[in-house]
Coordinates of C-alpha atoms in Angstrom, one line a residue:
M1 CA 50.2 64.3 101.4
A2 CA 48.9 67.4 103.2
A3 CA 45.4 69.1 103.2
G4 CA 46.0 71.7 100.5
R5 CA 46.0 71.4 96.7
L6 CA 49.5 72.8 95.7
L7 CA 52.2 70.3 94.5
V8 CA 55.7 71.6 95.2
E9 CA 58.4 70.1 93.0
V10 CA 62.2 70.2 93.2
P11 CA 63.5 68.9 89.9
A12 CA 67.3 69.5 90.4
P13 CA 68.1 69.2 94.1
L14 CA 71.6 67.9 93.6
N15 CA 72.7 70.5 91.1
E16 CA 71.0 73.6 92.2
Q17 CA 72.3 74.2 95.7
G18 CA 69.7 75.3 98.2
S19 CA 66.7 74.5 96.0
L20 CA 65.8 71.4 98.1
E21 CA 65.8 73.3 101.3
A22 CA 63.9 76.2 99.8
G23 CA 61.3 73.8 98.3
A24 CA 60.9 72.1 101.7
A25 CA 60.4 75.4 103.4
I26 CA 57.7 76.5 100.9
F27 CA 56.0 73.1 101.3
M28 CA 55.9 73.5 105.1
S29 CA 54.7 77.1 105.1
S30 CA 52.1 76.9 102.3
D31 CA 49.8 74.1 103.4
A32 CA 50.8 72.3 100.1
R33 CA 49.3 68.9 99.3
A34 CA 52.5 67.1 98.2
L35 CA 56.3 67.5 97.8
A36 CA 58.2 65.8 94.9
I37 CA 62.0 65.7 94.9
A38 CA 64.0 64.4 92.0
G39 CA 67.0 62.1 92.5
Y40 CA 68.8 62.8 89.3
D41 CA 72.3 64.1 89.1
E42 CA 72.7 66.5 86.2
S43 CA 76.5 66.2 86.2
S44 CA 76.1 62.7 84.7
D45 CA 74.3 64.1 81.7
K46 CA 76.2 65.5 78.8
G47 CA 73.4 67.9 77.7
S48 CA 72.8 71.4 79.0
V49 CA 69.4 70.4 80.3
P50 CA 68.8 67.8 83.0
D51 CA 67.1 64.6 81.7
I52 CA 64.5 64.9 84.5
S53 CA 63.0 67.9 82.7
R54 CA 62.8 66.4 79.2
S55 CA 62.0 62.8 79.8
A56 CA 58.5 61.5 80.4
T57 CA 59.7 58.1 81.5
T58 CA 60.9 59.0 85.0
M59 CA 59.3 58.3 88.4
F60 CA 59.4 62.1 89.0
H61 CA 57.2 62.8 85.9
T62 CA 54.9 59.8 86.7
F63 CA 54.2 61.3 90.1
H64 CA 53.7 64.7 88.5
R65 CA 51.0 63.3 86.2
V66 CA 49.1 61.8 89.1
A67 CA 49.4 64.6 91.6
A68 CA 49.7 67.8 89.6
R69 CA 46.0 68.8 89.1
R70 CA 46.9 72.2 87.5
D71 CA 48.3 73.5 90.8
V72 CA 52.1 73.1 90.6
L73 CA 55.1 75.2 91.8
Q74 CA 58.6 74.0 90.7
V75 CA 61.4 75.5 92.8
R76 CA 64.7 76.1 91.1
A77 CA 68.0 78.0 91.9
Y78 CA 70.1 80.0 89.5
K79 CA 73.4 78.5 88.3
S80 CA 75.7 79.5 85.5
A81 CA 73.6 77.9 82.7
S82 CA 70.3 79.2 83.8
V83 CA 71.6 82.7 84.4
R84 CA 72.9 82.8 80.9
A85 CA 69.7 81.4 79.5
I86 CA 67.3 83.5 81.5
A87 CA 69.1 86.8 81.9
G88 CA 71.8 86.7 79.2
V89 CA 74.4 87.3 81.9
R90 CA 77.8 85.6 81.4
T91 CA 80.3 84.7 84.0
G92 CA 82.9 87.5 84.2
S93 CA 86.6 86.8 83.6
G94 CA 88.2 85.4 86.7
S95 CA 84.8 85.1 88.5
I96 CA 83.9 82.0 90.3
S97 CA 80.1 82.4 89.8
P98 CA 78.0 84.8 87.7
Q99 CA 76.1 87.7 89.3
N100 CA 72.6 86.5 89.9
P101 CA 69.7 88.5 88.5
E102 CA 66.6 89.0 90.6
S103 CA 64.4 86.0 91.4
S104 CA 61.8 85.2 88.8
L105 CA 58.4 83.4 88.6
W106 CA 57.5 81.9 85.2
V107 CA 53.7 81.2 84.9
K108 CA 51.9 79.1 82.4
G109 CA 48.3 80.0 81.8
A110 CA 47.4 81.1 85.3
L111 CA 48.9 81.2 88.7
P112 CA 48.6 77.9 90.7
P113 CA 45.5 78.3 92.8
G114 CA 47.3 77.1 95.9
L115 CA 50.2 79.5 95.6
H116 CA 50.0 82.4 98.1
L117 CA 51.8 85.0 96.0
A118 CA 51.6 87.8 98.6
G119 CA 53.3 85.6 101.2
L120 CA 56.0 84.6 98.6
R121 CA 56.7 88.2 97.8
E122 CA 57.2 89.0 101.5
S123 CA 59.9 86.4 101.6
L124 CA 61.9 87.8 98.7
D125 CA 63.9 90.9 98.0
A126 CA 62.3 91.2 94.6
L127 CA 60.3 89.0 92.3
H128 CA 60.0 89.4 88.5
I129 CA 56.8 87.7 87.2
Q130 CA 56.9 86.4 83.6
W131 CA 53.7 85.2 81.9
S132 CA 55.6 82.9 79.6
A133 CA 57.9 79.9 79.6
P134 CA 61.6 80.2 80.6
P135 CA 64.1 79.5 77.8
F136 CA 64.7 75.8 78.7
P137 CA 62.6 72.7 78.1
N138 CA 60.5 71.2 80.9
V139 CA 58.4 68.1 80.3
Q140 CA 56.3 68.8 83.4
R141 CA 55.4 72.2 82.1
D142 CA 54.4 70.7 78.7
A143 CA 52.2 68.2 80.4
T144 CA 50.3 70.8 82.4
V145 CA 47.7 73.0 80.6
S146 CA 47.6 75.8 83.2
G147 CA 48.3 76.5 86.9
F148 CA 52.0 75.7 86.5
A149 CA 54.7 78.0 87.8
E150 CA 58.5 77.8 87.9
L151 CA 60.2 79.8 90.7
V152 CA 63.9 80.5 90.1
L153 CA 65.6 82.0 93.1
N154 CA 68.9 83.8 93.4
S155 CA 71.3 83.1 96.3
E156 CA 70.0 85.9 98.6
D157 CA 66.4 84.9 98.2
L158 CA 67.3 81.2 98.7
R159 CA 68.5 82.2 102.2
R160 CA 65.5 84.3 102.9
V161 CA 63.1 81.4 102.0
I162 CA 65.1 78.8 103.8
F163 CA 65.4 80.7 107.1
K164 CA 62.1 82.6 107.1
P165 CA 60.5 80.1 109.6
L166 CA 63.4 80.9 112.1
L167 CA 63.4 84.6 111.7
A168 CA 60.6 85.4 114.1
T169 CA 61.9 83.1 116.8
H170 CA 65.6 84.1 116.6
P171 CA 65.9 87.9 116.4
A172 CA 69.3 89.5 116.9
K173 CA 69.9 90.5 120.5
R174 CA 71.3 93.9 121.5
K175 CA 73.3 94.9 124.6
D176 CA 73.8 98.6 125.5
Q177 CA 76.6 98.8 128.0
L178 CA 78.7 101.4 129.7
E179 CA 81.7 99.1 130.0
R180 CA 84.0 98.5 127.1
I181 CA 83.9 95.2 125.3
A182 CA 87.1 94.1 127.0
G183 CA 85.5 94.5 130.5
Y184 CA 82.3 92.8 129.4
L185 CA 84.2 89.8 128.0
Q186 CA 86.4 89.5 131.1
D187 CA 83.2 89.5 133.3
W188 CA 81.7 86.8 130.9
I189 CA 84.7 84.4 131.2
L190 CA 84.9 84.9 135.0
R191 CA 81.3 84.0 135.6
S192 CA 80.9 81.4 132.8
K193 CA 84.0 79.2 133.1
E194 CA 81.7 76.2 132.5
E195 CA 81.2 77.7 129.0
I196 CA 84.7 76.3 128.2
A197 CA 84.9 72.5 127.8
G198 CA 87.1 71.2 130.6
P199 CA 90.0 68.7 130.4
G200 CA 89.0 65.1 129.8
S201 CA 85.3 66.0 129.4
D202 CA 85.0 64.9 125.8
L203 CA 82.5 67.7 125.3
Y204 CA 84.1 69.4 122.3
V205 CA 82.3 68.4 119.1
R206 CA 84.7 68.1 116.2
P207 CA 83.0 69.9 113.3
K208 CA 82.3 68.3 109.9
L209 CA 83.5 69.9 106.8
E210 CA 80.0 70.4 105.5
E211 CA 79.0 72.2 108.8
L212 CA 82.0 74.6 108.5
L213 CA 81.1 75.3 104.9
L214 CA 77.5 76.1 105.8
F215 CA 78.6 78.3 108.8
D216 CA 81.0 80.1 106.5
T217 CA 78.4 80.7 103.8
E218 CA 75.4 81.6 105.9
V219 CA 76.8 83.1 109.1
L220 CA 80.5 84.2 108.9
T221 CA 80.8 85.8 105.5
P222 CA 77.5 87.8 105.6
L223 CA 78.4 89.1 109.1
I224 CA 81.8 90.2 108.0
G225 CA 80.2 92.0 105.1
I226 CA 77.7 93.7 107.4
A227 CA 80.4 94.7 109.9
R228 CA 82.6 96.2 107.1
A229 CA 79.7 98.1 105.4
E230 CA 80.5 101.7 104.5
A231 CA 79.8 104.0 107.4
P232 CA 78.5 107.6 107.1
K233 CA 81.2 110.2 107.7
G234 CA 82.0 110.3 111.4
G235 CA 79.6 107.6 112.4
Q236 CA 78.8 103.9 112.5
P237 CA 77.5 101.9 109.5
R238 CA 73.7 101.4 109.4
L239 CA 73.1 97.7 110.1
D240 CA 71.3 95.7 107.5
T241 CA 68.7 94.3 109.9
E242 CA 67.0 92.1 107.3
A243 CA 70.3 90.4 106.4
L244 CA 71.1 90.2 110.1
R245 CA 67.9 88.4 110.9
T246 CA 68.8 85.8 108.2
V247 CA 72.3 85.3 109.7
Q248 CA 70.8 84.9 113.2
A249 CA 68.4 82.3 111.9
A250 CA 71.3 80.4 110.3
A251 CA 73.5 80.7 113.4
S252 CA 70.6 79.2 115.5
L253 CA 71.0 75.9 113.5
F254 CA 74.3 75.5 115.2
G255 CA 73.1 76.6 118.6
Y256 CA 74.8 80.0 118.1
S257 CA 73.5 83.5 118.4
V258 CA 74.6 86.9 117.3
T259 CA 74.6 89.8 119.8
I260 CA 75.0 93.4 118.9
Y261 CA 77.2 94.9 121.7
H262 CA 76.9 98.7 121.9
H263 CA 79.3 100.7 124.0
I264 CA 77.3 103.7 125.0
P265 CA 80.1 106.3 125.8
T266 CA 81.9 105.8 122.4
G267 CA 79.1 104.6 120.2
Q268 CA 81.2 101.6 119.1
D269 CA 79.3 98.5 118.0
Y270 CA 80.5 94.9 117.9
F271 CA 79.1 91.5 116.8
I272 CA 79.5 88.8 119.4
I273 CA 79.0 85.3 117.9
S274 CA 78.6 82.9 120.8
E275 CA 76.8 79.7 121.7
Q276 CA 73.4 80.1 123.2
S277 CA 73.6 79.6 127.0
G278 CA 71.4 77.0 128.6
K279 CA 71.4 74.7 125.6
A280 CA 71.7 71.0 126.5
A281 CA 73.6 70.0 123.4
R282 CA 76.6 72.3 122.9
R283 CA 79.6 72.2 120.6
Y284 CA 82.2 74.4 122.4
W285 CA 83.4 75.9 119.1
G286 CA 84.4 79.2 120.7
T287 CA 83.3 82.8 120.8
Y288 CA 84.0 85.4 118.2
V289 CA 83.9 89.2 118.2
L290 CA 83.8 91.5 115.1
R291 CA 84.3 95.2 115.3
I292 CA 81.6 97.0 113.3
G293 CA 82.7 99.9 111.2
R294 CA 86.1 101.4 111.3
S295 CA 88.9 99.2 112.6
N296 CA 92.6 98.7 112.3
N297 CA 94.1 95.8 110.3
Y298 CA 94.7 93.4 113.2
M299 CA 93.1 90.1 114.3
V300 CA 93.7 88.9 117.9
Q301 CA 93.4 85.2 118.7
V302 CA 93.2 83.5 122.1
P303 CA 93.1 79.8 121.4
R304 CA 93.5 78.7 125.1
P305 CA 91.7 81.2 127.2
L306 CA 91.6 79.3 130.6
F307 CA 94.4 76.8 130.2
E308 CA 97.0 79.5 129.5
I309 CA 96.2 81.7 132.5
N310 CA 95.5 85.3 131.8
S311 CA 96.4 85.0 128.1
F312 CA 92.7 85.8 127.6
E313 CA 92.9 89.0 129.7
Y314 CA 95.9 90.3 127.7
G315 CA 94.3 89.3 124.4
V316 CA 91.1 91.3 125.0
N317 CA 93.2 94.2 126.2
L318 CA 95.2 94.0 123.0
F319 CA 92.1 93.8 120.9
E320 CA 90.8 97.1 122.3
R321 CA 94.1 99.0 122.3
L322 CA 94.8 98.0 118.7
S323 CA 91.1 98.7 117.6
A324 CA 91.5 95.3 116.0
R325 CA 89.0 94.0 113.4
A326 CA 88.3 90.6 115.1
L327 CA 88.8 88.7 118.3
L328 CA 88.8 84.9 118.4
I329 CA 88.4 83.0 121.7
G330 CA 88.7 79.2 121.8
G331 CA 85.9 77.3 123.4
A332 CA 87.6 74.2 124.9
H333 CA 90.6 73.1 127.0
P334 CA 93.3 71.6 124.6
A335 CA 92.9 68.3 126.4
A336 CA 89.0 68.4 126.5
N337 CA 88.8 65.4 124.2
R338 CA 91.0 62.4 124.8
D339 CA 91.7 62.0 121.1
G340 CA 93.3 65.5 121.0
S341 CA 90.7 66.9 118.6
A342 CA 90.1 70.0 120.9
N343 CA 93.7 71.2 120.6
L344 CA 93.1 74.1 118.2
V345 CA 96.8 74.9 117.7
S346 CA 97.9 71.3 117.0
G347 CA 99.3 70.9 113.5
S348 CA 97.2 67.8 113.0
I349 CA 93.9 69.7 113.6
K350 CA 93.0 71.5 110.4
E351 CA 89.2 71.7 110.7
S352 CA 87.8 73.9 113.4
L353 CA 85.5 76.9 113.6
F354 CA 88.4 78.8 115.2
S355 CA 90.5 78.3 112.1
L356 CA 87.6 78.9 109.8
V357 CA 86.9 82.3 111.3
S358 CA 90.6 83.2 111.1
Q359 CA 90.6 82.3 107.4
G360 CA 87.3 84.1 106.7
V361 CA 88.5 87.4 108.2
L362 CA 91.7 87.2 106.2
R363 CA 89.9 86.2 103.0
E364 CA 87.4 89.1 103.3
S365 CA 90.1 91.6 104.0
P366 CA 91.7 92.8 100.8
E367 CA 94.1 95.1 102.7
P368 CA 97.1 93.8 104.7
I369 CA 96.3 92.5 108.1
M370 CA 98.3 91.0 111.0
V371 CA 97.1 88.1 113.1
I372 CA 98.4 88.1 116.7
Q373 CA 97.9 85.0 119.0
S374 CA 98.0 85.6 122.7
R375 CA 99.7 82.7 124.3
A376 CA 101.6 81.8 127.5
F377 CA 104.8 80.2 128.5
G378 CA 105.5 78.7 132.0
L379 CA 108.1 77.2 134.2
D380 CA 109.4 73.9 133.0
P381 CA 111.8 72.1 135.4
N382 CA 113.3 70.2 132.4
H383 CA 114.1 73.3 130.4
V384 CA 115.7 76.7 130.9
T385 CA 112.9 79.3 131.2
P386 CA 113.4 82.3 128.8
N387 CA 114.6 85.4 130.6
A388 CA 112.0 87.8 129.2
G389 CA 108.6 89.2 130.1
A390 CA 107.4 88.2 126.6
L391 CA 108.5 86.3 123.6
I392 CA 107.5 87.3 120.1
S393 CA 107.7 85.2 116.9
F394 CA 106.8 86.3 113.4
S395 CA 105.8 84.1 110.5
N396 CA 108.4 86.0 108.4
G397 CA 111.2 84.9 110.8
A398 CA 112.0 88.4 112.1
M399 CA 114.6 88.3 114.8
T400 CA 115.5 92.1 114.9
L401 CA 113.3 95.2 115.0
P402 CA 114.2 96.3 111.4
A403 CA 112.9 92.9 110.1
V404 CA 109.6 93.2 111.8
P405 CA 106.7 93.6 109.4
E406 CA 105.2 97.1 109.3
A407 CA 102.0 96.0 111.0
G408 CA 104.1 94.4 113.8
L409 CA 105.7 97.7 114.8
K410 CA 102.6 98.9 116.6
L411 CA 102.6 95.7 118.5
M412 CA 106.2 96.1 119.5
E413 CA 105.4 99.7 120.6
L414 CA 102.6 98.5 122.9
L415 CA 104.9 95.8 124.4
D416 CA 107.4 98.5 125.2
Q417 CA 104.8 100.7 126.7
D418 CA 103.8 97.8 128.9
R419 CA 107.4 97.3 129.9
L420 CA 107.3 93.6 129.0
S421 CA 110.9 93.6 127.7
P422 CA 109.9 91.5 124.6
R423 CA 112.5 89.1 123.2
F424 CA 112.5 87.7 119.7
V425 CA 112.3 84.0 119.2
D426 CA 115.8 84.0 117.8
G427 CA 116.8 80.4 117.6
G428 CA 118.4 80.2 121.1
R429 CA 118.1 76.9 123.0
D430 CA 115.8 78.4 125.6
V431 CA 113.3 79.5 123.0
V432 CA 113.1 76.4 120.8
G433 CA 109.5 75.4 120.3
Y434 CA 108.1 79.0 120.4
E435 CA 108.3 79.5 116.7
V436 CA 105.2 80.1 114.6
G437 CA 105.9 76.7 112.9
S438 CA 102.9 74.7 111.8
T439 CA 100.3 76.4 113.8
P440 CA 97.1 75.7 111.8
Q441 CA 95.9 79.3 111.7
S442 CA 99.3 80.4 110.3
L443 CA 99.2 77.9 107.4
Y444 CA 96.6 80.0 105.5
M445 CA 99.1 82.8 105.2
N446 CA 100.5 80.9 102.2
E447 CA 97.2 81.5 100.4
T448 CA 97.2 85.2 101.0
L449 CA 99.1 88.4 100.0
G450 CA 100.2 91.1 102.5
K451 CA 99.0 89.1 105.5
E452 CA 101.3 88.5 108.6
F453 CA 101.2 86.2 111.6
A454 CA 102.7 86.6 115.0
I455 CA 102.6 84.7 118.3
L456 CA 103.0 86.6 121.6
W457 CA 104.1 84.4 124.5
L458 CA 103.7 86.0 127.9
S459 CA 105.7 85.0 131.0
P460 CA 104.1 84.0 134.3
T461 CA 105.1 87.3 135.9
A462 CA 103.7 89.4 133.0
R463 CA 100.5 87.4 133.0
A464 CA 100.0 87.8 136.8
T465 CA 99.5 91.6 136.4
Y466 CA 96.5 90.9 134.1
R467 CA 94.7 88.8 136.7
Q468 CA 91.2 90.2 137.1
Q469 CA 91.0 92.0 140.5
T470 CA 87.3 91.3 140.8
E471 CA 88.4 87.8 141.8
N472 CA 91.1 88.8 144.2
Q473 CA 89.5 87.5 147.4
R474 CA 92.5 88.3 149.6
L475 CA 92.4 92.0 148.8
D476 CA 88.6 92.0 149.2
A477 CA 89.0 90.6 152.7
Q478 CA 91.7 93.2 153.6
F479 CA 89.6 96.2 152.5
R480 CA 86.4 94.9 154.1
S481 CA 88.2 94.4 157.4
L482 CA 89.6 97.9 157.4
G483 CA 86.3 99.5 156.4
I484 CA 87.7 100.8 153.1
P485 CA 84.9 101.2 150.6
T486 CA 85.0 99.6 147.1
N487 CA 83.3 100.9 144.0
E488 CA 83.3 100.1 140.2
R489 CA 83.5 102.8 137.6
D490 CA 85.0 103.7 134.2
F491 CA 88.3 104.6 135.7
H492 CA 89.7 106.3 132.6
G493 CA 86.8 108.7 132.5
F494 CA 87.0 109.3 136.2
L495 CA 90.7 110.0 136.2
S496 CA 90.6 112.3 133.2
S497 CA 88.2 114.6 135.0
A498 CA 88.7 114.1 138.7
G499 CA 92.5 114.0 138.3
R500 CA 92.6 117.6 137.4
N501 CA 91.3 118.5 140.8
S502 CA 94.4 117.2 142.5
S503 CA 96.1 118.2 145.8
R504 CA 99.7 118.7 146.9
P505 CA 102.0 115.7 147.1
L506 CA 101.7 113.0 149.7
P507 CA 103.8 113.5 152.9
A508 CA 107.1 111.7 152.4
E509 CA 106.5 109.2 155.2
L510 CA 103.0 108.3 153.9
R511 CA 104.4 107.9 150.4
G512 CA 107.2 105.6 151.7
R513 CA 104.7 103.4 153.7
L514 CA 102.4 103.2 150.7
I515 CA 105.2 101.9 148.4
S516 CA 106.1 99.4 151.2
Y517 CA 102.5 98.2 151.1
L518 CA 102.5 97.8 147.3
N519 CA 105.6 95.7 147.7
S520 CA 104.3 93.5 150.5
Q521 CA 100.5 93.7 150.2
D522 CA 100.6 93.4 154.0
V523 CA 97.3 94.3 155.7
V524 CA 99.1 95.4 158.8
V525 CA 101.0 98.1 156.9
L526 CA 97.8 99.3 155.3
H527 CA 96.1 99.4 158.7
A528 CA 99.0 101.4 160.1
I529 CA 98.8 103.9 157.2
K530 CA 95.1 104.4 157.8
G531 CA 95.6 105.0 161.5
A532 CA 98.6 107.3 161.2
W533 CA 96.9 109.7 158.8
P534 CA 93.2 109.9 160.0
G535 CA 92.6 113.1 157.9
Y536 CA 93.2 111.2 154.7
R537 CA 90.4 109.1 153.1
F538 CA 91.1 105.8 151.4
S539 CA 88.9 104.0 148.8
R540 CA 89.3 101.2 146.3
T541 CA 88.1 101.5 142.7
I542 CA 87.8 98.6 140.2
D543 CA 87.9 99.7 136.6
I544 CA 84.9 98.2 134.7
N545 CA 86.9 98.1 131.5
T546 CA 90.3 96.6 132.5
K547 CA 89.3 94.9 135.8
Q548 CA 92.3 96.6 137.6
A549 CA 92.0 97.7 141.2
F550 CA 93.2 101.1 142.4
L551 CA 93.7 102.7 145.9
L552 CA 92.6 106.3 145.9
I553 CA 94.1 108.6 148.6
T554 CA 92.2 111.8 149.2
A555 CA 93.7 114.7 151.2
P556 CA 91.9 116.4 154.0
D557 CA 90.9 119.2 151.6
G558 CA 88.9 116.6 149.5
R559 CA 91.3 116.5 146.6
I560 CA 93.2 113.5 145.3
S561 CA 96.8 113.2 146.4
A562 CA 97.8 109.9 144.9
I563 CA 96.4 106.8 143.1
A564 CA 98.1 103.3 143.6
N565 CA 97.6 100.3 141.3
L566 CA 97.0 97.4 143.7
N567 CA 98.5 94.9 141.2
P568 CA 101.3 96.8 139.5
R569 CA 103.7 95.4 137.0
R570 CA 106.6 97.0 138.9
P571 CA 105.9 98.0 142.5
L572 CA 108.5 100.8 142.6
Q573 CA 107.5 102.4 139.3
T574 CA 105.8 105.8 139.8
L575 CA 104.5 108.6 137.6
A576 CA 104.4 112.2 138.8
I577 CA 101.9 114.6 137.3
P578 CA 101.9 118.4 137.9
P579 CA 98.6 119.6 139.4
D580 CA 97.3 121.0 136.1
G581 CA 98.9 118.3 133.9
M582 CA 96.3 115.5 133.9
S583 CA 95.0 114.5 130.5
G584 CA 93.2 111.6 128.9
D585 CA 96.4 110.3 127.3
I586 CA 98.3 110.4 130.6
A587 CA 95.4 108.6 132.3
A588 CA 95.4 105.9 129.5
S589 CA 99.2 105.5 129.9
F590 CA 99.0 105.0 133.6
I591 CA 96.2 102.4 133.3
D592 CA 97.6 100.5 130.3
A593 CA 101.2 100.4 131.7
R594 CA 99.9 99.2 135.1
T595 CA 102.2 101.8 136.8
A596 CA 102.4 101.4 140.6
L597 CA 101.8 104.9 141.7
L598 CA 100.3 108.1 140.2
E599 CA 101.4 111.2 142.2
F600 CA 100.3 114.8 141.8
G601 CA 102.4 117.9 142.4
D602 CA 106.1 118.7 142.2
H603 CA 108.2 116.0 143.9
R604 CA 111.6 117.6 143.3

């Protein structure tokens, strides 16, 4: 019992989903005197009306007679029968559930004195007040002369009532950044490796089915809907801040938060769904990114971000270059739990938030969409290592380019641009085990139409070029010892503009020594270059978006002569640009392909 007068009753908690939680929330926020919760299961009754509402011989009704005092609020939730009875709405053909009408408050005689109507209205989208009885019997209503009200909530208002106490304490966060989402995420994983559950730690918490259902209903599905909202022509969609507050409150129940990431130069927004840092009890369920507004029909998944080295870096790079709809990042080492439950790609692990998000994005995407997993293969002394920069396997079994699904052609094009020499998983002995097979995330394809699944396996040499240069301590030491300055900037933007102000080509001898340095990374060679051409200036730039490092060589006249990638895919690969030929597309090609040397001027 509490100090107020209002009695809050929940007559059908087992059959009207959410009514128990909503009733408890109203009880806690209204200074009510008592809360009564029925324990009857309507499914055991053959009638259309629960026995608890028509029988005067239940404990629930006995408590009502003692505690009511003409100040009662019953909390209900719409379901098929009540929607038909109250609003005359029938379930449509093929519909799982009827469309809910607006929430309604049915009042007998007078409003319950302890009901704060203004506060209740603030919690709801809309409230229709009826000064009459709803079209179903209720023995508690019959036993109360006045001051009895029945609140029937639709699904949206149920969420608002339940999560209202959390809304003020868990607002959605916003980050406005100059670096693209790929650069931000690479920085995040570099400085927060403890955010991934380590091997043998037993830190990964295997989710219960009920937890996944709640996360899907209250967090994932609403967020996908907000992210896919119709945008004004040429702009980003207007975010439903009220719905977002409710989602944030629901996410906080799992120790998660939703961050709006805004990329200032392009205006592109993203949702980042991640565990709240600094929490003592964590689940290590992973981090998820949804692109807000326009996107292409791809989803990129990185199930083993640290265990399979640099698969994460390539995955986030792919997410941006494809303008993919979603990015999924695993939150635990596959051997984090000794029982194997943290291995997200094991065929025996069907229930994980990683798989749930994968299914949710596919389910809420009516158009065709391709899922791409970024994985890694390594050197195995017991098996022949595939002779390829990358292996690619498709769920449709494609082994030739003509058989590749239409959505997969863009992926093949990017792999060719990256000069990864992709090879199909074609049944050869050296590629056995790299098929899509029974990967849990691929099994949902059987329940969809027009959806495709692919796994991209990167070789050790291919992955090495995606190592973040912000953690290359050897090169840091080299450049510090030689007094060569280092800066960080948006390199694509810099190159697109500054690259037009280029100089004549490098002297042949300087060019030869520079290529020698790119092959050897020998500090003695770099020191000799710097000493032999004192009129040239040398500086290092780290791209904030891709975390690549570049050596800029500026001629005595102050114009750029050449730019070298300090971790190129192929050290002898060069790209020559005429003095007036620089463009944004050429700059992007040089950066994405990780070409060794960009030269200006005529080299014939």
